Amino acid sequence: MGDNTYKVTEIVGSSTAGLQQAIDGAIERASTTLKNLDWFEVTEIRGHIENGRVAHYQVGLKLGFRLEDHAG
């Protein structure tokens, strides 16, 4: 891994199935519009409760993507 510069953006993923699905779905969706994704950090975990059970998972993520080099 060489010297890189990264841009960081924040997104939120959600799923009724679980935390892993919320993370995976958010990253898959972000990868359709962001190039050079290299890393992620989970910053928040939330959920929605219905009838005493977890009904929905929500995760806040920071995504890091490499800025492209533009030779002059």
Coordinates of C-alpha atoms in Angstrom, one line a residue:
M1 CA 0.0 0.0 0.0
G2 CA 1.5 3.3 -1.1
D3 CA 1.0 6.8 0.0
N4 CA -2.7 7.6 -0.5
T5 CA -5.1 10.5 0.3
Y6 CA -8.7 9.6 1.3
K7 CA -12.0 11.3 1.3
V8 CA -14.4 10.2 4.1
T9 CA -18.2 10.2 3.7
E10 CA -20.9 9.1 6.2
I11 CA -23.9 6.9 5.3
V12 CA -26.5 4.9 7.2
G13 CA -27.5 1.3 6.4
S14 CA -30.7 -0.4 7.6
S15 CA -32.0 -4.0 7.6
T16 CA -34.8 -6.0 9.2
A17 CA -32.5 -9.1 9.1
G18 CA -29.5 -7.9 11.2
L19 CA -26.4 -5.7 11.7
Q20 CA -24.3 -7.6 9.2
Q21 CA -26.9 -7.2 6.5
A22 CA -27.3 -3.5 7.2
I23 CA -23.5 -3.0 6.9
D24 CA -23.2 -5.1 3.8
G25 CA -26.2 -3.5 2.1
A26 CA -24.9 0.0 2.8
I27 CA -21.5 -0.8 1.4
E28 CA -22.8 -2.5 -1.7
R29 CA -25.1 0.4 -2.4
A30 CA -22.4 3.0 -1.9
S31 CA -20.0 1.1 -4.1
T32 CA -22.4 1.7 -7.1
T33 CA -21.6 5.4 -7.0
L34 CA -18.3 5.8 -5.1
K35 CA -15.0 4.5 -6.7
N36 CA -12.0 3.3 -4.8
L37 CA -13.7 2.3 -1.5
D38 CA -11.0 1.0 0.8
W39 CA -12.3 0.9 4.4
F40 CA -15.3 1.4 6.7
E41 CA -15.9 2.2 10.3
V42 CA -19.1 1.5 12.2
T43 CA -19.8 4.7 14.1
E44 CA -23.4 4.1 15.4
I45 CA -25.7 1.2 16.0
R46 CA -29.4 1.9 16.5
G47 CA -32.6 -0.1 16.2
H48 CA -36.4 0.1 16.2
I49 CA -38.5 -2.0 18.6
E50 CA -42.0 -3.3 17.9
N51 CA -43.9 -5.4 20.3
G52 CA -40.9 -6.0 22.5
R53 CA -38.7 -7.3 19.7
V54 CA -36.1 -5.8 17.4
A55 CA -37.9 -4.9 14.2
H56 CA -35.2 -2.9 12.4
Y57 CA -31.4 -2.5 12.6
Q58 CA -29.7 0.8 11.6
V59 CA -25.9 1.4 11.4
G60 CA -24.0 4.6 10.8
L61 CA -20.9 4.1 8.8
K62 CA -17.9 6.2 7.7
L63 CA -16.5 5.1 4.3
G64 CA -13.0 5.9 3.1
F65 CA -12.2 6.1 -0.5
R66 CA -8.9 6.9 -2.3
L67 CA -8.7 10.1 -4.2
E68 CA -7.4 9.4 -7.7
D69 CA -4.1 10.8 -8.7
H70 CA -4.2 13.3 -11.6
A71 CA -0.8 13.8 -13.2
G72 CA -0.4 17.3 -14.5

